[in-house]
Amino acid sequence: MPKRKATGDDKSQETRDTASKQSGELINNLNALSANDFQQQYLKPARLAPPTTEALEGPQVEISFKASGDLTKDELSQCLNLIASTSRQHYESSGWGWHPRRKTREMKEAEMRYLLVRSTVSTAPSGSEPVEEADIEGFLSFMLTHDSSPPVPVLYVYEVHLVPRLRKLGLGAHLMRVVEEVAKDAGVEKVMLTCFVCNERARKFYESRGYGKDVISPEDRRTRAKIVKADYVIMSREAA
């Protein structure tokens, strides 16, 4: 992702170096936690529990947590297919283009973590065949990282996707609220994300949650012939 340009301030170099070291230690310690330890500290069942709404017709949903390394090939494929079905057109109309292999590599990065949304599956009767796990119908992926140098610790939201039947039910807001609470408890400074400029509905959704254009978001570029508008905007809000 784009890096913030260095700007002058009144901090001494020693103060900046100390802050940078502490920031690096925070992120390293958070990423060193096993998936189980991370969930125990930041994603207890009460926090993951989806909102109750009568608008959810048919099967209710459940939200589970997994680190990227614990995703099965089928789960990874389902998540990629969900991105393609909801956002491929945005990628193709941008300068990034749609590159499934590149996206898959990003999704498998060691520090990536996932909140997976599935329809609730009833428990199989005793002695019967195990009930097959329901397909993934939504997910949010995020990473605890730095947004610039000197490092600023952030929780970066990479993807938020839901199948059509689960939209406008408060699930997207709930997933965002979960990671915003994680960011606050973990002690990072900001929650950040990237939004395609052409995806006005998503941008308005993030703005409704207090996100605004971040200082490192790319600006439009002026050439001799025209103004080249940025394809995407980097948005952020304070974690505290």
PDB file of C-alpha atoms in Angstrom:
ATOM      1  CA  MET A   1       0.000   0.000   0.000  1.00  0.00           C
ATOM      2  CA  PRO A   2       1.185   3.607  -0.475  1.00  0.00           C
ATOM      3  CA  LYS A   3       3.419   5.009   2.215  1.00  0.00           C
ATOM      4  CA  ARG A   4       3.003   8.324   3.940  1.00  0.00           C
ATOM      5  CA  LYS A   5       5.441  11.008   2.875  1.00  0.00           C
ATOM      6  CA  ALA A   6       7.841  12.152   5.585  1.00  0.00           C
ATOM      7  CA  THR A   7       6.785  15.422   7.167  1.00  0.00           C
ATOM      8  CA  GLY A   8       8.539  17.688   9.600  1.00  0.00           C
ATOM      9  CA  ASP A   9       7.491  17.847  13.245  1.00  0.00           C
ATOM     10  CA  ASP A  10       8.838  19.027  16.560  1.00  0.00           C
ATOM     11  CA  LYS A  11       9.742  15.611  17.925  1.00  0.00           C
ATOM     12  CA  SER A  12      13.385  14.894  18.518  1.00  0.00           C
ATOM     13  CA  GLN A  13      15.014  12.069  16.566  1.00  0.00           C
ATOM     14  CA  GLU A  14      15.453  10.170  19.817  1.00  0.00           C
ATOM     15  CA  THR A  15      11.739  10.432  20.580  1.00  0.00           C
ATOM     16  CA  ARG A  16      10.849   9.248  17.072  1.00  0.00           C
ATOM     17  CA  ASP A  17      13.253   6.336  17.313  1.00  0.00           C
ATOM     18  CA  THR A  18      11.769   5.289  20.670  1.00  0.00           C
ATOM     19  CA  ALA A  19       8.216   5.505  19.338  1.00  0.00           C
ATOM     20  CA  SER A  20       9.221   3.530  16.253  1.00  0.00           C
ATOM     21  CA  LYS A  21      10.778   0.777  18.345  1.00  0.00           C
ATOM     22  CA  GLN A  22       7.752   0.535  20.628  1.00  0.00           C
ATOM     23  CA  SER A  23       5.431   0.449  17.636  1.00  0.00           C
ATOM     24  CA  GLY A  24       7.416  -2.350  16.036  1.00  0.00           C
ATOM     25  CA  GLU A  25       7.418  -4.350  19.248  1.00  0.00           C
ATOM     26  CA  LEU A  26       3.644  -3.969  19.606  1.00  0.00           C
ATOM     27  CA  ILE A  27       2.914  -5.287  16.119  1.00  0.00           C
ATOM     28  CA  ASN A  28       5.494  -8.066  16.397  1.00  0.00           C
ATOM     29  CA  ASN A  29       4.020  -9.207  19.710  1.00  0.00           C
ATOM     30  CA  LEU A  30       0.475  -9.168  18.344  1.00  0.00           C
ATOM     31  CA  ASN A  31       1.443 -11.121  15.237  1.00  0.00           C
ATOM     32  CA  ALA A  32       3.419 -13.620  17.321  1.00  0.00           C
ATOM     33  CA  LEU A  33       0.225 -14.726  19.087  1.00  0.00           C
ATOM     34  CA  SER A  34      -1.161 -18.060  17.970  1.00  0.00           C
ATOM     35  CA  ALA A  35      -4.643 -18.015  16.466  1.00  0.00           C
ATOM     36  CA  ASN A  36      -6.021 -19.538  19.658  1.00  0.00           C
ATOM     37  CA  ASP A  37      -4.282 -17.023  21.929  1.00  0.00           C
ATOM     38  CA  PHE A  38      -5.353 -14.115  19.726  1.00  0.00           C
ATOM     39  CA  GLN A  39      -8.949 -15.272  19.827  1.00  0.00           C
ATOM     40  CA  GLN A  40      -8.853 -15.773  23.594  1.00  0.00           C
ATOM     41  CA  GLN A  41      -7.587 -12.228  24.114  1.00  0.00           C
ATOM     42  CA  TYR A  42      -9.494 -10.272  21.486  1.00  0.00           C
ATOM     43  CA  LEU A  43     -12.300 -12.323  19.941  1.00  0.00           C
ATOM     44  CA  LYS A  44     -14.306 -14.004  22.651  1.00  0.00           C
ATOM     45  CA  PRO A  45     -17.645 -15.552  21.574  1.00  0.00           C
ATOM     46  CA  ALA A  46     -19.699 -12.632  22.926  1.00  0.00           C
ATOM     47  CA  ARG A  47     -17.819 -10.227  20.655  1.00  0.00           C
ATOM     48  CA  LEU A  48     -18.195 -12.422  17.579  1.00  0.00           C
ATOM     49  CA  ALA A  49     -21.901 -13.137  18.118  1.00  0.00           C
ATOM     50  CA  PRO A  50     -23.838 -11.624  15.188  1.00  0.00           C
ATOM     51  CA  PRO A  51     -26.595  -9.071  15.766  1.00  0.00           C
ATOM     52  CA  THR A  52     -30.098 -10.406  16.289  1.00  0.00           C
ATOM     53  CA  THR A  53     -32.522  -9.319  13.599  1.00  0.00           C
ATOM     54  CA  GLU A  54     -35.862 -10.611  12.333  1.00  0.00           C
ATOM     55  CA  ALA A  55     -34.792  -9.582   8.844  1.00  0.00           C
ATOM     56  CA  LEU A  56     -32.497 -12.604   8.648  1.00  0.00           C
ATOM     57  CA  GLU A  57     -34.842 -15.057   6.949  1.00  0.00           C
ATOM     58  CA  GLY A  58     -34.200 -18.769   7.067  1.00  0.00           C
ATOM     59  CA  PRO A  59     -30.945 -19.999   8.612  1.00  0.00           C
ATOM     60  CA  GLN A  60     -29.254 -17.684  11.069  1.00  0.00           C
ATOM     61  CA  VAL A  61     -25.541 -17.007  10.783  1.00  0.00           C
ATOM     62  CA  GLU A  62     -22.470 -17.631  12.864  1.00  0.00           C
ATOM     63  CA  ILE A  63     -19.093 -15.914  12.756  1.00  0.00           C
ATOM     64  CA  SER A  64     -15.833 -17.766  13.284  1.00  0.00           C
ATOM     65  CA  PHE A  65     -12.210 -16.659  13.416  1.00  0.00           C
ATOM     66  CA  LYS A  66      -9.273 -18.185  11.561  1.00  0.00           C
ATOM     67  CA  ALA A  67      -5.709 -17.207  10.793  1.00  0.00           C
ATOM     68  CA  SER A  68      -4.702 -17.424   7.136  1.00  0.00           C
ATOM     69  CA  GLY A  69      -2.548 -20.487   7.743  1.00  0.00           C
ATOM     70  CA  ASP A  70      -5.556 -22.367   9.145  1.00  0.00           C
ATOM     71  CA  LEU A  71      -7.816 -21.804   6.147  1.00  0.00           C
ATOM     72  CA  THR A  72      -8.478 -24.903   4.069  1.00  0.00           C
ATOM     73  CA  LYS A  73      -8.007 -24.734   0.303  1.00  0.00           C
ATOM     74  CA  ASP A  74     -11.775 -24.826  -0.070  1.00  0.00           C
ATOM     75  CA  GLU A  75     -12.265 -21.937   2.366  1.00  0.00           C
ATOM     76  CA  LEU A  76      -9.631 -19.874   0.584  1.00  0.00           C
ATOM     77  CA  SER A  77     -11.290 -20.627  -2.749  1.00  0.00           C
ATOM     78  CA  GLN A  78     -14.709 -19.649  -1.414  1.00  0.00           C
ATOM     79  CA  CYS A  79     -13.354 -16.334  -0.117  1.00  0.00           C
ATOM     80  CA  LEU A  80     -11.647 -15.601  -3.443  1.00  0.00           C
ATOM     81  CA  ASN A  81     -14.837 -16.426  -5.337  1.00  0.00           C
ATOM     82  CA  LEU A  82     -16.771 -14.083  -3.077  1.00  0.00           C
ATOM     83  CA  ILE A  83     -14.338 -11.251  -3.846  1.00  0.00           C
ATOM     84  CA  ALA A  84     -14.679 -11.982  -7.555  1.00  0.00           C
ATOM     85  CA  SER A  85     -18.480 -12.005  -7.446  1.00  0.00           C
ATOM     86  CA  THR A  86     -18.749  -8.727  -5.537  1.00  0.00           C
ATOM     87  CA  SER A  87     -15.717  -6.675  -6.582  1.00  0.00           C
ATOM     88  CA  ARG A  88     -14.084  -8.045  -9.709  1.00  0.00           C
ATOM     89  CA  GLN A  89     -15.647  -5.289 -11.820  1.00  0.00           C
ATOM     90  CA  HIS A  90     -14.112  -2.651  -9.544  1.00  0.00           C
ATOM     91  CA  TYR A  91     -10.656  -4.214  -9.895  1.00  0.00           C
ATOM     92  CA  GLU A  92     -10.976  -4.497 -13.669  1.00  0.00           C
ATOM     93  CA  SER A  93     -12.007  -0.857 -14.056  1.00  0.00           C
ATOM     94  CA  SER A  94      -9.049   0.330 -11.964  1.00  0.00           C
ATOM     95  CA  GLY A  95      -5.339   0.472 -12.651  1.00  0.00           C
ATOM     96  CA  TRP A  96      -4.857  -2.574 -10.432  1.00  0.00           C
ATOM     97  CA  GLY A  97      -6.669  -5.028 -12.686  1.00  0.00           C
ATOM     98  CA  TRP A  98      -8.027  -8.378 -11.569  1.00  0.00           C
ATOM     99  CA  HIS A  99      -5.279 -10.932 -10.879  1.00  0.00           C
ATOM    100  CA  PRO A 100      -6.563 -13.989  -8.958  1.00  0.00           C
ATOM    101  CA  ARG A 101      -3.113 -15.449  -8.268  1.00  0.00           C
ATOM    102  CA  ARG A 102      -1.814 -12.162  -6.904  1.00  0.00           C
ATOM    103  CA  LYS A 103      -4.932 -11.753  -4.757  1.00  0.00           C
ATOM    104  CA  THR A 104      -4.567 -15.315  -3.465  1.00  0.00           C
ATOM    105  CA  ARG A 105      -0.963 -14.655  -2.415  1.00  0.00           C
ATOM    106  CA  GLU A 106      -2.129 -11.588  -0.512  1.00  0.00           C
ATOM    107  CA  MET A 107      -4.908 -13.574   1.161  1.00  0.00           C
ATOM    108  CA  LYS A 108      -2.400 -16.208   2.309  1.00  0.00           C
ATOM    109  CA  GLU A 109       0.040 -13.769   3.924  1.00  0.00           C
ATOM    110  CA  ALA A 110       1.076 -15.094   7.322  1.00  0.00           C
ATOM    111  CA  GLU A 111      -0.289 -12.158   9.347  1.00  0.00           C
ATOM    112  CA  MET A 112      -3.707 -12.109   7.652  1.00  0.00           C
ATOM    113  CA  ARG A 113      -6.659 -12.990   9.873  1.00  0.00           C
ATOM    114  CA  TYR A 114     -10.255 -13.772   8.948  1.00  0.00           C
ATOM    115  CA  LEU A 115     -13.768 -13.453  10.317  1.00  0.00           C
ATOM    116  CA  LEU A 116     -15.870 -15.996   8.407  1.00  0.00           C
ATOM    117  CA  VAL A 117     -19.662 -15.796   8.106  1.00  0.00           C
ATOM    118  CA  ARG A 118     -21.657 -18.980   7.581  1.00  0.00           C
ATOM    119  CA  SER A 119     -25.273 -20.031   7.935  1.00  0.00           C
ATOM    120  CA  THR A 120     -25.849 -21.839  11.200  1.00  0.00           C
ATOM    121  CA  VAL A 121     -25.848 -25.614  10.751  1.00  0.00           C
ATOM    122  CA  SER A 122     -27.837 -27.725  13.185  1.00  0.00           C
ATOM    123  CA  THR A 123     -25.984 -30.455  15.082  1.00  0.00           C
ATOM    124  CA  ALA A 124     -26.224 -33.932  13.569  1.00  0.00           C
ATOM    125  CA  PRO A 125     -28.217 -36.500  15.582  1.00  0.00           C
ATOM    126  CA  SER A 126     -26.148 -38.954  17.585  1.00  0.00           C
ATOM    127  CA  GLY A 127     -24.863 -41.817  15.449  1.00  0.00           C
ATOM    128  CA  SER A 128     -25.598 -40.116  12.142  1.00  0.00           C
ATOM    129  CA  GLU A 129     -23.172 -38.835   9.544  1.00  0.00           C
ATOM    130  CA  PRO A 130     -21.481 -35.507  10.474  1.00  0.00           C
ATOM    131  CA  VAL A 131     -23.188 -32.439   9.037  1.00  0.00           C
ATOM    132  CA  GLU A 132     -21.107 -30.858   6.292  1.00  0.00           C
ATOM    133  CA  GLU A 133     -19.889 -27.370   7.160  1.00  0.00           C
ATOM    134  CA  ALA A 134     -21.890 -24.611   5.506  1.00  0.00           C
ATOM    135  CA  ASP A 135     -20.368 -22.522   2.742  1.00  0.00           C
ATOM    136  CA  ILE A 136     -18.807 -19.164   3.541  1.00  0.00           C
ATOM    137  CA  GLU A 137     -21.336 -16.407   2.801  1.00  0.00           C
ATOM    138  CA  GLY A 138     -19.262 -13.482   3.952  1.00  0.00           C
ATOM    139  CA  PHE A 139     -15.927 -12.575   5.451  1.00  0.00           C
ATOM    140  CA  LEU A 140     -13.715  -9.779   6.679  1.00  0.00           C
ATOM    141  CA  SER A 141      -9.932 -10.063   6.505  1.00  0.00           C
ATOM    142  CA  PHE A 142      -7.523  -7.852   8.407  1.00  0.00           C
ATOM    143  CA  MET A 143      -3.888  -7.476   9.340  1.00  0.00           C
ATOM    144  CA  LEU A 144      -2.072  -5.788  12.213  1.00  0.00           C
ATOM    145  CA  THR A 145       0.742  -3.872  10.577  1.00  0.00           C
ATOM    146  CA  HIS A 146       2.272  -0.414  10.029  1.00  0.00           C
ATOM    147  CA  ASP A 147       1.052   2.189   7.579  1.00  0.00           C
ATOM    148  CA  SER A 148       4.262   4.178   7.118  1.00  0.00           C
ATOM    149  CA  SER A 149       7.802   4.854   8.259  1.00  0.00           C
ATOM    150  CA  PRO A 150       8.266   5.927  11.040  1.00  0.00           C
ATOM    151  CA  PRO A 151       5.883   3.060  11.746  1.00  0.00           C
ATOM    152  CA  VAL A 152       2.360   3.792  12.917  1.00  0.00           C
ATOM    153  CA  PRO A 153       0.635   0.673  14.291  1.00  0.00           C
ATOM    154  CA  VAL A 154      -2.703   0.038  12.604  1.00  0.00           C
ATOM    155  CA  LEU A 155      -5.304  -2.614  12.000  1.00  0.00           C
ATOM    156  CA  TYR A 156      -5.721  -2.708   8.220  1.00  0.00           C
ATOM    157  CA  VAL A 157      -8.985  -4.086   6.855  1.00  0.00           C
ATOM    158  CA  TYR A 158      -8.276  -5.788   3.524  1.00  0.00           C
ATOM    159  CA  GLU A 159     -11.629  -7.237   2.496  1.00  0.00           C
ATOM    160  CA  VAL A 160     -15.284  -7.049   3.574  1.00  0.00           C
ATOM    161  CA  HIS A 161     -17.740  -9.086   1.500  1.00  0.00           C
ATOM    162  CA  LEU A 162     -21.228 -10.533   1.966  1.00  0.00           C
ATOM    163  CA  VAL A 163     -23.509 -12.484  -0.355  1.00  0.00           C
ATOM    164  CA  PRO A 164     -26.544 -10.429  -1.490  1.00  0.00           C
ATOM    165  CA  ARG A 165     -29.028 -12.049   0.907  1.00  0.00           C
ATOM    166  CA  LEU A 166     -26.955 -11.030   3.932  1.00  0.00           C
ATOM    167  CA  ARG A 167     -26.550  -7.372   3.005  1.00  0.00           C
ATOM    168  CA  LYS A 168     -28.404  -4.477   4.667  1.00  0.00           C
ATOM    169  CA  LEU A 169     -28.954  -6.546   7.803  1.00  0.00           C
ATOM    170  CA  GLY A 170     -26.282  -4.983   9.988  1.00  0.00           C
ATOM    171  CA  LEU A 171     -23.741  -7.761   9.442  1.00  0.00           C
ATOM    172  CA  GLY A 172     -21.224  -5.563   7.624  1.00  0.00           C
ATOM    173  CA  ALA A 173     -21.428  -2.973  10.386  1.00  0.00           C
ATOM    174  CA  HIS A 174     -21.047  -5.729  12.968  1.00  0.00           C
ATOM    175  CA  LEU A 175     -17.913  -7.126  11.316  1.00  0.00           C
ATOM    176  CA  MET A 176     -16.401  -3.643  11.226  1.00  0.00           C
ATOM    177  CA  ARG A 177     -17.357  -3.023  14.845  1.00  0.00           C
ATOM    178  CA  VAL A 178     -15.641  -6.257  15.881  1.00  0.00           C
ATOM    179  CA  VAL A 179     -12.290  -5.301  14.339  1.00  0.00           C
ATOM    180  CA  GLU A 180     -12.599  -1.710  15.554  1.00  0.00           C
ATOM    181  CA  GLU A 181     -12.926  -3.064  19.091  1.00  0.00           C
ATOM    182  CA  VAL A 182      -9.971  -5.382  18.488  1.00  0.00           C
ATOM    183  CA  ALA A 183      -7.893  -2.407  17.324  1.00  0.00           C
ATOM    184  CA  LYS A 184      -8.773  -0.436  20.451  1.00  0.00           C
ATOM    185  CA  ASP A 185      -8.000  -3.329  22.803  1.00  0.00           C
ATOM    186  CA  ALA A 186      -4.771  -4.180  20.968  1.00  0.00           C
ATOM    187  CA  GLY A 187      -3.466  -0.626  21.374  1.00  0.00           C
ATOM    188  CA  VAL A 188      -2.931   0.320  17.728  1.00  0.00           C
ATOM    189  CA  GLU A 189      -3.482   3.910  16.609  1.00  0.00           C
ATOM    190  CA  LYS A 190      -5.854   3.575  13.664  1.00  0.00           C
ATOM    191  CA  VAL A 191      -8.112   1.309  11.658  1.00  0.00           C
ATOM    192  CA  MET A 192      -7.391   1.693   7.947  1.00  0.00           C
ATOM    193  CA  LEU A 193      -8.817   0.373   4.705  1.00  0.00           C
ATOM    194  CA  THR A 194      -8.756   0.906   0.950  1.00  0.00           C
ATOM    195  CA  CYS A 195     -11.933   1.688  -0.985  1.00  0.00           C
ATOM    196  CA  PHE A 196     -12.362   1.979  -4.743  1.00  0.00           C
ATOM    197  CA  VAL A 197     -13.475   5.489  -5.688  1.00  0.00           C
ATOM    198  CA  CYS A 198     -16.120   3.987  -7.987  1.00  0.00           C
ATOM    199  CA  ASN A 199     -17.682   2.066  -5.083  1.00  0.00           C
ATOM    200  CA  GLU A 200     -19.712   4.965  -3.713  1.00  0.00           C
ATOM    201  CA  ARG A 201     -21.988   2.765  -1.607  1.00  0.00           C
ATOM    202  CA  ALA A 202     -19.039   1.276   0.264  1.00  0.00           C
ATOM    203  CA  ARG A 203     -17.436   4.673   0.759  1.00  0.00           C
ATOM    204  CA  LYS A 204     -20.636   6.119   2.226  1.00  0.00           C
ATOM    205  CA  PHE A 205     -20.870   3.113   4.536  1.00  0.00           C
ATOM    206  CA  TYR A 206     -17.345   3.708   5.845  1.00  0.00           C
ATOM    207  CA  GLU A 207     -17.957   7.433   6.189  1.00  0.00           C
ATOM    208  CA  SER A 208     -21.041   6.659   8.289  1.00  0.00           C
ATOM    209  CA  ARG A 209     -18.719   4.806  10.662  1.00  0.00           C
ATOM    210  CA  GLY A 210     -16.396   7.773  11.053  1.00  0.00           C
ATOM    211  CA  TYR A 211     -13.796   6.969   8.390  1.00  0.00           C
ATOM    212  CA  GLY A 212     -12.240   9.776   6.404  1.00  0.00           C
ATOM    213  CA  LYS A 213      -9.524  10.200   3.815  1.00  0.00           C
ATOM    214  CA  ASP A 214      -6.162   9.302   5.320  1.00  0.00           C
ATOM    215  CA  VAL A 215      -3.072  11.453   4.918  1.00  0.00           C
ATOM    216  CA  ILE A 216      -1.376   8.762   2.792  1.00  0.00           C
ATOM    217  CA  SER A 217      -4.279   8.441   0.355  1.00  0.00           C
ATOM    218  CA  PRO A 218      -3.124   9.173  -3.218  1.00  0.00           C
ATOM    219  CA  GLU A 219      -4.086  12.474  -4.806  1.00  0.00           C
ATOM    220  CA  ASP A 220      -5.197  13.081  -8.376  1.00  0.00           C
ATOM    221  CA  ARG A 221      -2.214  13.638 -10.722  1.00  0.00           C
ATOM    222  CA  ARG A 222      -2.001  16.463 -13.206  1.00  0.00           C
ATOM    223  CA  THR A 223      -0.275  15.727 -16.512  1.00  0.00           C
ATOM    224  CA  ARG A 224       0.241  18.021 -19.480  1.00  0.00           C
ATOM    225  CA  ALA A 225      -2.870  16.712 -21.163  1.00  0.00           C
ATOM    226  CA  LYS A 226      -5.257  15.932 -18.312  1.00  0.00           C
ATOM    227  CA  ILE A 227      -5.859  15.194 -14.651  1.00  0.00           C
ATOM    228  CA  VAL A 228      -5.472  11.508 -13.779  1.00  0.00           C
ATOM    229  CA  LYS A 229      -7.850  10.717 -10.953  1.00  0.00           C
ATOM    230  CA  ALA A 230      -6.909   8.213  -8.249  1.00  0.00           C
ATOM    231  CA  ASP A 231      -8.658   4.829  -8.530  1.00  0.00           C
ATOM    232  CA  TYR A 232      -8.907   4.341  -4.793  1.00  0.00           C
ATOM    233  CA  VAL A 233      -8.971   6.181  -1.503  1.00  0.00           C
ATOM    234  CA  ILE A 234      -7.255   5.111   1.709  1.00  0.00           C
ATOM    235  CA  MET A 235      -9.536   5.766   4.658  1.00  0.00           C
ATOM    236  CA  SER A 236      -8.933   5.666   8.389  1.00  0.00           C
ATOM    237  CA  ARG A 237     -10.330   6.449  11.811  1.00  0.00           C
ATOM    238  CA  GLU A 238      -8.729   6.616  15.222  1.00  0.00           C
ATOM    239  CA  ALA A 239      -8.796   3.325  17.104  1.00  0.00           C
ATOM    240  CA  ALA A 240      -9.283   4.836  20.558  1.00  0.00           C
TER     241      ALA A 240
END
